[in-house]
Amino acid sequence: MKLTQMLFVTMRDDPSDAEVRSHALMVRAGFLHKLASGIYVYGPMMWRVLRKIETIVREEHDREGCQELLMPAVQPRELWEESGRWDRYVSEGILFHFKDRKGSEVCLGPTHEEVVTSYVRRLVQSHKQLPVILYQIQTKFRDEIRPRFGLMRGREFIMKDAYSFDVSKEAMQVSYGKLREIYRRIFTRCGLNFTPVEADSGAIGGSGSEEFMVDADTGEDAIAVCRETGYAANIERAASRVSDPPKPAEKVAIHKEPTPGATSCDDLKKLFPDLPLTRMIKTVLYNVEDGGDQAPVAVLCRGDRAINEIKLLNHLSTLAVTLADEDTVRKATGAEPGYAGPIGLQEGVRLIADRSIEGVDGFLCGGNETGTHYLDVWFGRDLEQPETVDLSLVAEGDSTVDGKGKIEITRGIEVGHIFQLGTKYSEAMGATFEAEDQKTRPMWMGCYGIGVSRVAASAVEQNHDDNGMIWPVPIAPYTVHIVQMSVGDETQDALASKLHDDLEGRGVDVLWDDRKKVRPGAKFKDADLVGIPLRVVVGRDAADGKVEWSTRAGSERSVVTVLEVIANIEQAIAAAG
Ligand code: ATP
Ligand code: MG
């Protein structure tokens, strides 16, 4: 491809809304054009990258017998009522939905469990037709609360979504394992460094799930990893071993202490310097949203721990939990915020506790009275210990649950997510089949997503320098960049043209910078920005039939013959897989 035949415009300055390098560089290189918040035009170079990722995705799914189809983006509300997800998606605000001219409500698909289940329930009658794994590559719509980072979190983006249907739990797990391997191969082929982690299942539902996280400091997800044991989990889901409670305190009677103005553990630490955080119990009030009126929930945890709101949400199986506002706190405690405690909460406030409170005795907690805390409180004597569940947010330095290693918190970008759904959708929507014993049973499902456009952004986030992007060979918009120094010089023209045609003839994607009026310095700047991985400079050495060879990532350059450069290129392509 000759550059003079392309719409090729690069920009010197970062766009003002770019918070991460991948976003800034893609916009500057003309790969992306913002139309509205989280909605982009994919330019011709970007589209080449996306198509290469899609090809890898297709090859790996097809190889394992998954079948591609295409489902509609417009989906009727009734289907989402069948699965029971309409209200949750509407209340989260994520769903783009509207009425058609007849007044029927429809949405633009954020995901396709409902559609695929309604399709398969029609077509599959017998166990003999299973297993089935279907997938599509399609534009998804999510009205994200914070669209940002360019393609990382768009409101319209490209996803590959796959769905498996099986006769039993065991068979579902086989399909899940198959997809897990497909995902590993896809991300490896895309040239990404990634970590599979245990994940929360969120609004999609179901039991087991794993996410594929691209290692990146700018990633939106926090991950708990342990180098000693290999444990890796999204912080939303991660568990750790809470250190033992302090030795029991001397058993003195419960009493009130005046603590005016001390509304946090830090304040209390100053007032009671000898009392460790592990002997304080925090009481945090949450509002629960499930469509109807609900009393607030008070959650207890040890002073040195924090509450994981995702675990809380899952435990309460509700639509949303949010920190209670000050008025709610006043009503629930009868005191100003900062003095909530488990003793003497108002009627109807539900009390639950994180496991970290187990074994804590002789502790300090809020007095439900402004400016007052209780001291020397004992479970069993002064109040019943509430039921405990794991609601703890894992922290750096925690021990793993098995006690064999320490947890580190790192960051990552979620590029893929695989779920064992079980029979949640098939039961709700009547997707059944006749089993071998002639009984009618619901199908066992799995669902599997890859953010195709997010993969492209992650690849740049992981591979760039101060001058621009550095594309991994398998997903680069072009593989080879020919930079011709002096266009119009007959020797250079002839050599560049021959090299270009020769490489194209071998099926190599080549971009040839054949611009006449652009200085070499500007050409190199553009080449660095666009980040095509292999580079051939056609300049003065053309008179000797030689060119300069380098890679975008490396600093070495060598002057070689045309035959040698072709060999180098073929070798680099083979090495990249
Ligand atoms: P996130 O937690 O990042 O919002 P999610 O868990 O809601 O993502 P899934 O429903 O698991 O996303 O979707 C499958 C994949 O689609 C994700 O792993 C991610 O790679 C991609 N994806 C999800 N939302 C977006 C988005 N707004 N823009 C680009 N890609 C996305
Ligand atoms: Mg996810």
Coordinates of C-alpha atoms and ligand atoms in Angstrom, one line a residue:
M1 CA 0.0 0.0 0.0
K2 CA 1.3 3.4 -1.0
L3 CA 0.9 6.0 1.7
T4 CA 0.1 8.7 -0.9
Q5 CA -3.1 6.7 -1.7
M6 CA -4.3 6.6 1.9
L7 CA -6.2 9.0 4.0
F8 CA -3.2 9.5 6.3
V9 CA -3.3 12.4 8.8
T10 CA -1.3 12.5 12.1
M11 CA -1.4 15.0 14.9
R12 CA 1.3 16.5 17.0
D13 CA -0.6 17.0 20.2
D14 CA -2.4 14.7 22.5
P15 CA -6.2 15.0 22.6
S16 CA -7.2 16.8 25.8
D17 CA -9.4 14.0 27.1
A18 CA -6.7 11.2 26.8
E19 CA -5.8 9.9 30.3
V20 CA -3.7 6.9 29.1
R21 CA -1.0 6.6 26.4
S22 CA -2.8 4.1 24.2
H23 CA -5.8 6.5 23.8
A24 CA -3.6 9.5 23.0
L25 CA -1.4 7.7 20.6
M26 CA -4.2 6.1 18.7
V27 CA -6.0 9.4 18.2
R28 CA -2.8 11.2 17.2
A29 CA -2.0 8.5 14.7
G30 CA -5.4 8.9 13.1
F31 CA -6.5 5.4 14.1
L32 CA -9.5 6.8 16.2
H33 CA -11.8 9.6 15.7
K34 CA -14.2 10.6 18.6
L35 CA -17.8 11.1 17.5
A36 CA -19.3 11.4 21.0
S37 CA -18.3 10.2 24.5
G38 CA -17.2 6.6 24.2
I39 CA -18.2 6.4 20.5
Y40 CA -15.5 6.3 17.9
V41 CA -14.9 6.0 14.2
Y42 CA -12.3 3.3 13.6
G43 CA -10.1 4.7 10.9
P44 CA -8.7 2.4 8.1
M45 CA -5.5 1.5 10.1
M46 CA -7.5 0.8 13.2
W47 CA -9.9 -1.4 11.2
R48 CA -7.0 -3.4 9.9
V49 CA -5.9 -4.1 13.4
L50 CA -9.4 -5.0 14.5
R51 CA -9.8 -7.4 11.6
K52 CA -6.5 -9.1 12.4
I53 CA -7.6 -9.6 16.0
E54 CA -10.9 -10.9 14.7
T55 CA -9.1 -13.4 12.4
I56 CA -7.1 -14.8 15.2
V57 CA -10.3 -15.0 17.3
R58 CA -12.1 -16.8 14.5
E59 CA -9.3 -19.2 13.7
E60 CA -9.0 -20.3 17.3
H61 CA -12.8 -20.8 17.8
D62 CA -13.3 -22.6 14.5
R63 CA -10.3 -24.9 15.2
E64 CA -12.2 -26.2 18.2
G65 CA -15.5 -26.7 16.4
C66 CA -17.3 -23.5 17.6
Q67 CA -19.7 -22.1 15.1
E68 CA -20.0 -18.5 14.1
L69 CA -23.4 -16.8 13.7
L70 CA -24.6 -13.2 13.9
M71 CA -27.5 -12.2 16.2
P72 CA -29.4 -8.9 16.1
A73 CA -28.3 -5.9 18.1
V74 CA -31.9 -4.8 18.6
Q75 CA -33.6 -7.0 21.3
P76 CA -37.2 -6.9 22.5
R77 CA -37.8 -6.1 26.2
E78 CA -40.0 -9.3 26.6
L79 CA -36.9 -11.5 26.2
W80 CA -35.2 -9.6 29.0
E81 CA -38.3 -9.9 31.1
E82 CA -38.1 -13.7 30.7
S83 CA -34.6 -13.9 32.1
G84 CA -35.5 -11.3 34.7
R85 CA -32.6 -8.9 33.8
W86 CA -34.5 -6.0 32.4
D87 CA -35.0 -4.1 35.7
R88 CA -31.4 -4.6 36.8
Y89 CA -29.9 -3.4 33.6
V90 CA -32.3 -0.4 33.4
S91 CA -31.7 0.5 37.0
E92 CA -27.9 0.4 36.5
G93 CA -28.4 2.7 33.6
I94 CA -26.2 0.6 31.4
L95 CA -28.9 -0.3 28.9
F96 CA -29.6 1.8 25.8
H97 CA -33.4 1.3 25.4
F98 CA -36.2 3.0 23.5
K99 CA -39.7 2.5 22.1
D100 CA -40.2 1.6 18.5
R101 CA -43.0 3.2 16.4
K102 CA -45.6 0.7 17.7
G103 CA -44.7 1.5 21.3
S104 CA -42.8 -1.7 22.0
E105 CA -39.8 -1.3 24.1
V106 CA -36.4 -2.6 22.7
C107 CA -32.8 -2.3 23.8
L108 CA -29.5 -2.3 21.9
G109 CA -27.8 -5.5 23.0
P110 CA -25.1 -5.1 25.8
T111 CA -24.8 -8.9 25.7
H112 CA -26.7 -11.8 24.1
E113 CA -27.6 -14.5 26.6
E114 CA -31.3 -14.0 26.1
V115 CA -31.2 -13.9 22.3
V116 CA -29.0 -17.0 22.0
T117 CA -31.1 -18.9 24.5
S118 CA -34.3 -18.1 22.6
Y119 CA -32.6 -19.2 19.4
V120 CA -31.2 -22.5 20.8
R121 CA -34.4 -23.5 22.7
R122 CA -36.2 -23.5 19.3
L123 CA -33.6 -25.6 17.5
V124 CA -32.3 -28.0 20.1
Q125 CA -34.7 -30.8 21.2
S126 CA -32.5 -33.7 22.0
H127 CA -29.3 -34.6 23.8
K128 CA -28.0 -35.9 20.5
Q129 CA -27.7 -32.3 19.2
L130 CA -25.5 -31.3 22.2
P131 CA -22.9 -29.9 22.9
V132 CA -23.2 -26.8 20.8
I133 CA -20.9 -23.8 21.0
L134 CA -22.0 -20.7 19.1
Y135 CA -20.1 -17.4 18.8
Q136 CA -20.4 -14.0 17.1
I137 CA -18.3 -10.9 16.6
Q138 CA -20.5 -7.9 16.9
T139 CA -20.9 -4.4 18.1
K140 CA -22.2 -4.1 21.7
F141 CA -23.9 -1.1 23.3
R142 CA -23.5 -0.2 27.0
D143 CA -24.2 3.3 28.3
E144 CA -21.2 3.2 30.6
I145 CA -21.2 5.6 33.5
R146 CA -17.6 6.6 32.8
P147 CA -16.6 6.0 29.2
R148 CA -12.9 6.6 29.0
F149 CA -9.5 5.6 27.8
G150 CA -10.6 5.5 24.2
L151 CA -11.4 1.9 23.1
M152 CA -10.9 0.6 26.6
R153 CA -14.3 1.6 27.8
G154 CA -16.5 2.6 25.0
R155 CA -20.3 2.9 24.9
E156 CA -20.3 1.2 21.5
F157 CA -17.5 -1.5 21.1
I158 CA -16.7 -4.7 19.4
M159 CA -17.1 -7.9 21.4
K160 CA -16.7 -11.6 20.5
D161 CA -19.3 -13.5 22.6
A162 CA -19.6 -17.2 22.7
Y163 CA -22.2 -19.4 24.3
S164 CA -22.0 -23.2 25.1
F165 CA -25.0 -25.6 25.6
D166 CA -24.5 -28.9 27.3
V167 CA -26.4 -31.9 28.7
S168 CA -24.9 -31.8 32.2
K169 CA -22.7 -29.8 34.6
E170 CA -19.7 -32.0 33.8
A171 CA -20.2 -31.5 30.1
M172 CA -20.5 -27.7 30.7
Q173 CA -17.2 -27.8 32.5
V174 CA -15.6 -29.5 29.5
S175 CA -16.8 -26.7 27.2
Y176 CA -15.6 -24.1 29.7
G177 CA -12.2 -25.7 29.8
K178 CA -12.1 -25.7 26.0
L179 CA -12.9 -22.0 25.8
R180 CA -10.3 -21.3 28.5
E181 CA -7.6 -22.8 26.3
I182 CA -8.9 -21.0 23.2
Y183 CA -8.6 -17.7 25.2
R184 CA -5.1 -18.5 26.3
R185 CA -4.1 -19.1 22.7
I186 CA -5.8 -16.0 21.3
F187 CA -4.2 -13.6 23.8
T188 CA -0.8 -15.3 23.4
R189 CA -1.1 -14.9 19.6
C190 CA -2.1 -11.3 20.0
G191 CA 1.3 -10.7 21.7
L192 CA -0.2 -9.8 25.1
N193 CA 1.2 -10.5 28.6
F194 CA -1.8 -11.6 30.6
T195 CA -2.9 -13.3 33.8
P196 CA -6.1 -15.4 34.1
V197 CA -7.7 -14.6 37.4
E198 CA -10.7 -15.8 39.5
A199 CA -13.6 -13.4 38.9
D200 CA -16.9 -12.2 40.3
S201 CA -19.8 -13.2 38.1
G202 CA -21.7 -9.8 38.4
A203 CA -24.9 -9.2 36.6
I204 CA -24.4 -12.1 34.2
G205 CA -24.9 -14.6 37.0
G206 CA -23.8 -18.2 37.3
S207 CA -21.1 -19.9 39.3
G208 CA -17.5 -20.2 38.3
S209 CA -15.9 -17.4 36.2
E210 CA -12.4 -16.3 35.2
E211 CA -11.1 -13.1 33.7
F212 CA -8.1 -12.6 31.5
M213 CA -6.2 -9.6 32.6
V214 CA -3.6 -7.8 30.6
D215 CA -0.9 -6.7 32.9
A216 CA -0.8 -2.9 32.9
D217 CA -0.4 -0.2 35.7
T218 CA -3.1 1.8 34.1
G219 CA -5.6 -1.1 34.2
E220 CA -9.0 -0.3 35.9
D221 CA -9.0 -3.7 37.7
A222 CA -7.1 -4.4 40.9
I223 CA -5.9 -8.0 41.1
A224 CA -4.7 -10.0 44.1
V225 CA -1.8 -12.2 43.2
C226 CA 0.5 -14.5 45.2
R227 CA 3.8 -15.3 43.7
E228 CA 4.5 -18.2 46.0
T229 CA 1.2 -20.1 45.4
G230 CA 0.1 -18.8 42.0
Y231 CA -3.2 -17.5 43.4
A232 CA -4.7 -14.8 41.2
A233 CA -8.1 -13.2 41.7
N234 CA -9.9 -10.0 40.9
I235 CA -10.0 -7.9 44.1
E236 CA -13.9 -8.0 43.7
R237 CA -13.7 -11.7 44.5
A238 CA -10.4 -12.3 46.2
A239 CA -10.2 -13.9 49.6
S240 CA -7.4 -13.9 52.1
R241 CA -6.7 -15.2 55.6
V242 CA -7.5 -12.6 58.2
S243 CA -4.7 -12.3 60.8
D244 CA -5.6 -13.8 64.2
P245 CA -7.5 -11.5 66.7
P246 CA -5.4 -10.1 69.5
K247 CA -5.3 -12.0 72.8
P248 CA -8.4 -11.5 74.9
A249 CA -8.5 -8.4 76.9
E250 CA -9.0 -8.3 80.6
K251 CA -12.6 -8.8 81.2
V252 CA -14.0 -5.6 82.5
A253 CA -17.5 -4.3 82.3
I254 CA -18.7 -2.5 79.2
H255 CA -18.7 1.2 79.5
K256 CA -19.3 4.4 77.5
E257 CA -16.4 6.7 76.7
P258 CA -16.8 10.2 75.6
T259 CA -15.3 10.6 72.1
P260 CA -16.4 13.9 70.8
G261 CA -15.3 14.6 67.2
A262 CA -13.7 11.1 66.9
T263 CA -15.6 9.7 63.9
S264 CA -12.9 7.5 62.3
C265 CA -10.5 4.7 63.4
D266 CA -7.7 7.2 62.9
D267 CA -9.3 9.7 65.3
L268 CA -9.9 6.9 67.8
K269 CA -6.4 5.7 67.6
K270 CA -5.2 9.1 68.8
L271 CA -7.7 9.0 71.7
F272 CA -6.8 5.4 72.7
P273 CA -3.2 4.9 71.6
D274 CA -2.9 1.5 73.4
L275 CA -5.9 0.0 71.7
P276 CA -4.9 -1.8 68.4
L277 CA -7.1 -1.4 65.3
T278 CA -7.7 -5.1 65.6
R279 CA -9.7 -4.4 68.8
M280 CA -11.9 -1.8 67.2
I281 CA -15.1 -2.8 65.3
K282 CA -16.4 -0.5 62.6
T283 CA -20.0 -0.3 61.7
V284 CA -20.7 0.9 58.2
L285 CA -24.3 1.6 57.0
Y286 CA -25.4 0.9 53.5
N287 CA -28.6 1.6 51.6
V288 CA -29.9 -1.4 49.7
E289 CA -31.7 -0.9 46.4
D290 CA -34.0 -3.6 45.1
G291 CA -36.8 -1.6 43.6
G292 CA -38.9 -1.5 46.8
D293 CA -38.4 0.2 50.2
Q294 CA -35.7 -1.4 52.3
A295 CA -34.2 -0.7 55.7
P296 CA -30.5 0.1 55.7
V297 CA -28.0 -2.6 56.5
A298 CA -25.3 -2.2 59.1
V299 CA -22.1 -4.1 58.4
L300 CA -19.5 -4.8 61.0
C301 CA -15.8 -5.3 60.3
R302 CA -12.6 -5.2 62.2
G303 CA -10.8 -1.8 62.4
D304 CA -7.9 -2.9 60.3
R305 CA -10.1 -4.2 57.5
A306 CA -12.3 -2.7 54.8
I307 CA -15.6 -3.9 53.3
N308 CA -15.7 -5.3 49.8
E309 CA -19.0 -3.9 48.4
I310 CA -19.2 -6.5 45.6
K311 CA -19.1 -9.3 48.2
L312 CA -21.8 -7.5 50.1
L313 CA -24.0 -7.0 47.0
N314 CA -23.7 -10.7 46.2
H315 CA -24.4 -11.7 49.8
L316 CA -27.6 -9.6 49.9
S317 CA -28.5 -10.7 46.3
T318 CA -29.9 -7.3 45.6
L319 CA -29.7 -4.7 42.8
A320 CA -27.3 -2.3 44.3
V321 CA -25.7 -1.2 47.6
T322 CA -24.5 2.3 48.3
L323 CA -23.0 3.9 51.4
A324 CA -25.9 5.3 53.4
D325 CA -26.3 9.1 53.2
E326 CA -26.1 11.2 56.4
D327 CA -29.8 11.4 57.0
T328 CA -30.2 7.6 56.8
V329 CA -27.3 7.2 59.2
R330 CA -29.0 9.7 61.7
K331 CA -32.3 7.8 61.4
A332 CA -30.7 4.3 61.8
T333 CA -28.4 5.3 64.8
G334 CA -30.1 8.2 66.4
A335 CA -26.7 10.0 66.3
E336 CA -24.5 12.1 63.9
P337 CA -22.5 10.0 61.4
G338 CA -19.4 8.5 62.9
Y339 CA -20.8 6.9 66.0
A340 CA -22.7 4.0 64.6
G341 CA -22.4 0.7 66.5
P342 CA -24.0 -2.7 66.8
I343 CA -25.7 -2.0 70.2
G344 CA -28.9 0.0 70.1
L345 CA -29.5 0.4 66.4
Q346 CA -33.0 1.5 65.5
E347 CA -35.6 -1.2 64.9
G348 CA -35.5 -2.9 61.5
V349 CA -31.8 -2.1 60.7
R350 CA -30.3 -5.4 59.6
L351 CA -26.9 -6.3 61.1
I352 CA -24.4 -8.5 59.4
A353 CA -20.7 -8.9 60.0
D354 CA -17.5 -9.7 58.2
R355 CA -15.5 -12.8 59.4
S356 CA -12.8 -10.5 60.7
I357 CA -14.8 -9.8 63.8
E358 CA -14.7 -13.4 64.9
G359 CA -12.7 -13.8 68.1
V360 CA -12.5 -10.1 68.7
D361 CA -13.5 -9.3 72.3
G362 CA -13.0 -6.4 74.7
F363 CA -13.4 -4.1 71.7
L364 CA -14.4 -0.6 71.0
C365 CA -17.4 0.3 68.8
G366 CA -19.7 3.2 68.2
G367 CA -22.3 4.1 70.8
N368 CA -25.2 5.2 68.6
E369 CA -25.0 8.4 70.5
T370 CA -23.2 11.5 69.2
G371 CA -19.7 11.8 70.7
T372 CA -19.8 8.4 72.4
H373 CA -18.2 5.0 71.9
Y374 CA -18.5 1.8 73.9
L375 CA -15.4 0.3 75.3
D376 CA -14.7 -3.3 76.5
V377 CA -17.5 -4.8 74.6
W378 CA -17.7 -8.6 74.6
F379 CA -19.8 -10.8 72.2
G380 CA -22.0 -13.1 74.1
R381 CA -22.0 -10.9 77.2
D382 CA -23.0 -7.5 75.8
L383 CA -24.5 -8.5 72.5
E384 CA -25.0 -11.6 70.4
Q385 CA -22.3 -12.0 67.8
P386 CA -24.1 -11.6 64.4
E387 CA -23.8 -14.2 61.7
T388 CA -20.5 -13.7 59.9
V389 CA -19.7 -14.0 56.2
D390 CA -16.6 -13.1 54.1
L391 CA -17.1 -9.4 53.2
S392 CA -13.5 -8.4 53.5
L393 CA -11.5 -6.4 50.9
V394 CA -8.2 -8.1 50.4
A395 CA -5.2 -5.9 51.1
E396 CA -1.5 -6.0 50.1
G397 CA 0.5 -8.1 52.5
D398 CA -2.5 -10.4 53.6
S399 CA -1.8 -14.1 53.8
T400 CA -3.4 -16.3 51.3
V401 CA -6.3 -18.4 52.6
D402 CA -4.0 -21.5 52.7
G403 CA -1.5 -19.4 54.7
K404 CA 1.3 -20.4 52.2
G405 CA 2.1 -17.0 50.7
K406 CA 1.6 -13.2 50.8
I407 CA -0.8 -11.3 48.6
E408 CA 0.3 -8.5 46.3
I409 CA -2.1 -6.1 44.6
T410 CA -1.3 -5.4 40.9
R411 CA -3.4 -3.9 38.1
G412 CA -4.8 -5.2 34.9
I413 CA -7.1 -4.6 32.0
E414 CA -9.9 -7.2 31.6
V415 CA -9.8 -8.4 28.0
G416 CA -11.8 -11.6 28.4
H417 CA -14.3 -13.1 30.8
I418 CA -15.5 -16.7 30.8
F419 CA -18.5 -17.9 32.9
Q420 CA -20.1 -21.2 33.9
L421 CA -23.7 -20.1 33.8
G422 CA -25.3 -23.4 34.8
T423 CA -29.0 -23.5 34.2
K424 CA -29.9 -19.9 35.2
Y425 CA -31.0 -18.8 31.7
S426 CA -32.2 -22.1 30.4
E427 CA -34.5 -22.6 33.4
A428 CA -35.8 -19.1 33.3
M429 CA -36.4 -19.2 29.6
G430 CA -37.4 -22.8 29.1
A431 CA -34.4 -24.0 27.1
T432 CA -34.8 -27.7 27.6
F433 CA -33.9 -30.9 25.8
E434 CA -34.8 -34.5 26.0
A435 CA -32.1 -36.3 27.9
E436 CA -30.9 -39.9 27.2
D437 CA -33.3 -41.2 29.9
Q438 CA -36.1 -39.4 28.0
K439 CA -36.6 -36.9 30.8
T440 CA -36.8 -33.2 29.9
R441 CA -34.0 -31.2 31.4
P442 CA -32.6 -27.6 31.2
M443 CA -29.4 -27.2 29.2
W444 CA -26.2 -26.3 31.0
M445 CA -24.8 -23.1 29.6
G446 CA -21.5 -21.2 29.6
C447 CA -20.8 -17.7 28.2
Y448 CA -17.5 -16.3 27.1
G449 CA -16.6 -12.7 26.0
I450 CA -13.6 -11.0 24.5
G451 CA -13.4 -7.2 24.1
V452 CA -12.0 -7.2 20.6
S453 CA -11.6 -3.4 20.5
R454 CA -10.2 -3.4 24.1
V455 CA -7.6 -6.0 23.1
A456 CA -6.3 -3.5 20.5
A457 CA -6.1 -0.7 23.1
S458 CA -4.4 -3.0 25.6
A459 CA -1.8 -4.1 23.1
V460 CA -0.8 -0.4 22.7
E461 CA -1.0 0.2 26.5
Q462 CA 1.5 -2.6 26.8
N463 CA 3.7 -1.8 23.8
H464 CA 4.6 1.9 23.3
D465 CA 7.4 4.4 24.0
D466 CA 7.7 8.1 24.1
N467 CA 7.5 8.3 20.3
G468 CA 4.5 6.2 19.6
M469 CA 2.9 2.8 19.4
I470 CA 4.8 -0.5 18.8
W471 CA 2.4 -3.1 17.4
P472 CA 2.9 -6.8 18.0
V473 CA 3.5 -8.3 14.5
P474 CA 0.4 -10.5 14.4
I475 CA -2.0 -7.6 14.9
A476 CA -0.1 -4.7 13.4
P477 CA -2.0 -2.7 10.8
Y478 CA 0.9 -3.4 8.4
T479 CA 3.8 -5.6 9.1
V480 CA 6.5 -3.7 7.2
H481 CA 7.0 0.0 6.8
I482 CA 9.2 1.1 3.9
V483 CA 10.5 4.6 4.5
Q484 CA 11.8 6.1 1.3
M485 CA 14.1 9.0 2.0
S486 CA 14.1 10.8 -1.4
V487 CA 11.1 10.1 -3.6
G488 CA 11.8 11.0 -7.2
D489 CA 15.4 9.6 -7.0
E490 CA 15.2 7.0 -9.8
T491 CA 17.4 4.4 -8.0
Q492 CA 15.4 4.7 -4.8
D493 CA 12.1 4.6 -6.6
A494 CA 13.0 1.5 -8.4
L495 CA 14.3 -0.4 -5.4
A496 CA 11.4 0.7 -3.1
S497 CA 8.9 -0.3 -5.7
K498 CA 10.5 -3.7 -6.3
L499 CA 10.7 -4.4 -2.6
H500 CA 7.1 -3.3 -2.1
D501 CA 5.8 -5.5 -4.9
D502 CA 8.0 -8.4 -3.9
L503 CA 6.7 -8.4 -0.2
E504 CA 3.1 -8.0 -1.3
G505 CA 3.6 -11.0 -3.6
R506 CA 4.7 -13.0 -0.6
G507 CA 1.6 -12.0 1.3
V508 CA 3.3 -9.5 3.6
D509 CA 1.4 -6.3 4.5
V510 CA 3.6 -3.4 3.5
L511 CA 3.1 0.3 3.9
W512 CA 5.4 2.4 1.6
D513 CA 5.9 6.0 2.6
D514 CA 6.2 7.4 -0.9
R515 CA 5.4 11.0 0.0
K516 CA 7.5 13.4 -2.1
K517 CA 7.3 16.6 -0.2
V518 CA 7.7 15.3 3.3
R519 CA 11.1 15.5 5.0
P520 CA 12.8 12.3 6.2
G521 CA 12.6 13.5 9.8
A522 CA 8.8 13.9 9.5
K523 CA 8.5 10.5 7.9
F524 CA 10.4 8.8 10.8
K525 CA 8.3 10.7 13.3
D526 CA 5.1 9.3 11.6
A527 CA 6.6 5.9 11.4
D528 CA 7.4 5.9 15.1
L529 CA 4.0 7.1 16.0
V530 CA 2.1 4.6 13.8
G531 CA 4.3 1.8 15.2
I532 CA 4.5 -0.7 12.3
P533 CA 6.9 -3.3 13.8
L534 CA 9.4 -3.9 11.0
R535 CA 11.1 -1.1 9.1
V536 CA 13.1 -0.8 5.9
V537 CA 14.7 2.5 5.0
V538 CA 15.4 3.0 1.3
G539 CA 18.0 5.8 1.1
R540 CA 21.5 6.5 -0.2
D541 CA 22.6 2.8 0.0
A542 CA 20.1 2.1 -2.7
A543 CA 22.9 2.7 -5.2
D544 CA 24.6 -0.4 -3.9
G545 CA 21.4 -2.3 -3.9
K546 CA 21.2 -2.0 -0.1
V547 CA 18.7 -0.8 2.5
E548 CA 18.6 -0.2 6.2
W549 CA 16.8 -2.7 8.4
S550 CA 15.5 -2.2 11.9
T551 CA 12.5 -3.0 14.1
R552 CA 10.3 -0.4 15.8
A553 CA 11.0 -1.9 19.2
G554 CA 14.8 -2.4 18.9
S555 CA 17.6 0.2 18.6
E556 CA 19.8 -1.8 16.2
R557 CA 20.1 -0.9 12.6
S558 CA 22.0 -2.7 9.9
V559 CA 22.6 -2.1 6.2
V560 CA 21.8 -5.2 4.2
T561 CA 20.9 -6.4 0.7
V562 CA 17.4 -6.7 -0.5
L563 CA 17.6 -10.5 -0.3
E564 CA 18.8 -10.3 3.3
V565 CA 16.1 -7.9 4.3
I566 CA 13.4 -10.2 2.9
A567 CA 14.9 -13.1 4.8
N568 CA 14.9 -10.9 8.0
I569 CA 11.3 -10.0 7.5
E570 CA 10.2 -13.6 7.0
Q571 CA 12.1 -14.7 10.0
A572 CA 10.5 -12.0 12.2
I573 CA 7.0 -12.9 11.0
A574 CA 7.7 -16.6 11.7
A575 CA 9.1 -15.8 15.1
A576 CA 6.0 -13.8 16.1
G577 CA 3.8 -16.9 15.3
Ligands
ATP1 P1 -15.9 -4.2 32.8 O1 -15.9 -4.9 34.1 O2 -14.6 -3.8 32.2 O3 -17.0 -3.2 32.7 P2 -17.6 -6.4 32.1 O4 -17.2 -7.4 33.1 O5 -18.9 -5.7 32.2 O6 -16.4 -5.4 31.8 P3 -18.2 -8.5 30.2 O7 -19.7 -8.4 30.3 O8 -17.5 -9.6 30.9 O9 -17.6 -7.1 30.6 O10 -17.8 -8.4 28.7 C1 -16.9 -9.2 28.1 C2 -15.7 -8.4 27.6 O11 -16.0 -7.3 26.8 C3 -14.9 -7.8 28.7 O12 -14.0 -8.8 29.2 C4 -14.1 -6.7 28.1 O13 -13.0 -7.1 27.5 C5 -15.1 -6.2 27.0 N1 -15.8 -5.0 27.4 C6 -16.8 -4.9 28.3 N2 -17.2 -3.6 28.4 C7 -16.5 -2.9 27.5 C8 -16.5 -1.5 27.1 N3 -17.4 -0.7 27.7 N4 -15.7 -1.1 26.1 C9 -14.9 -2.0 25.5 N5 -14.8 -3.3 25.9 C10 -15.6 -3.8 26.9
MG2 MG -16.4 -9.1 32.9

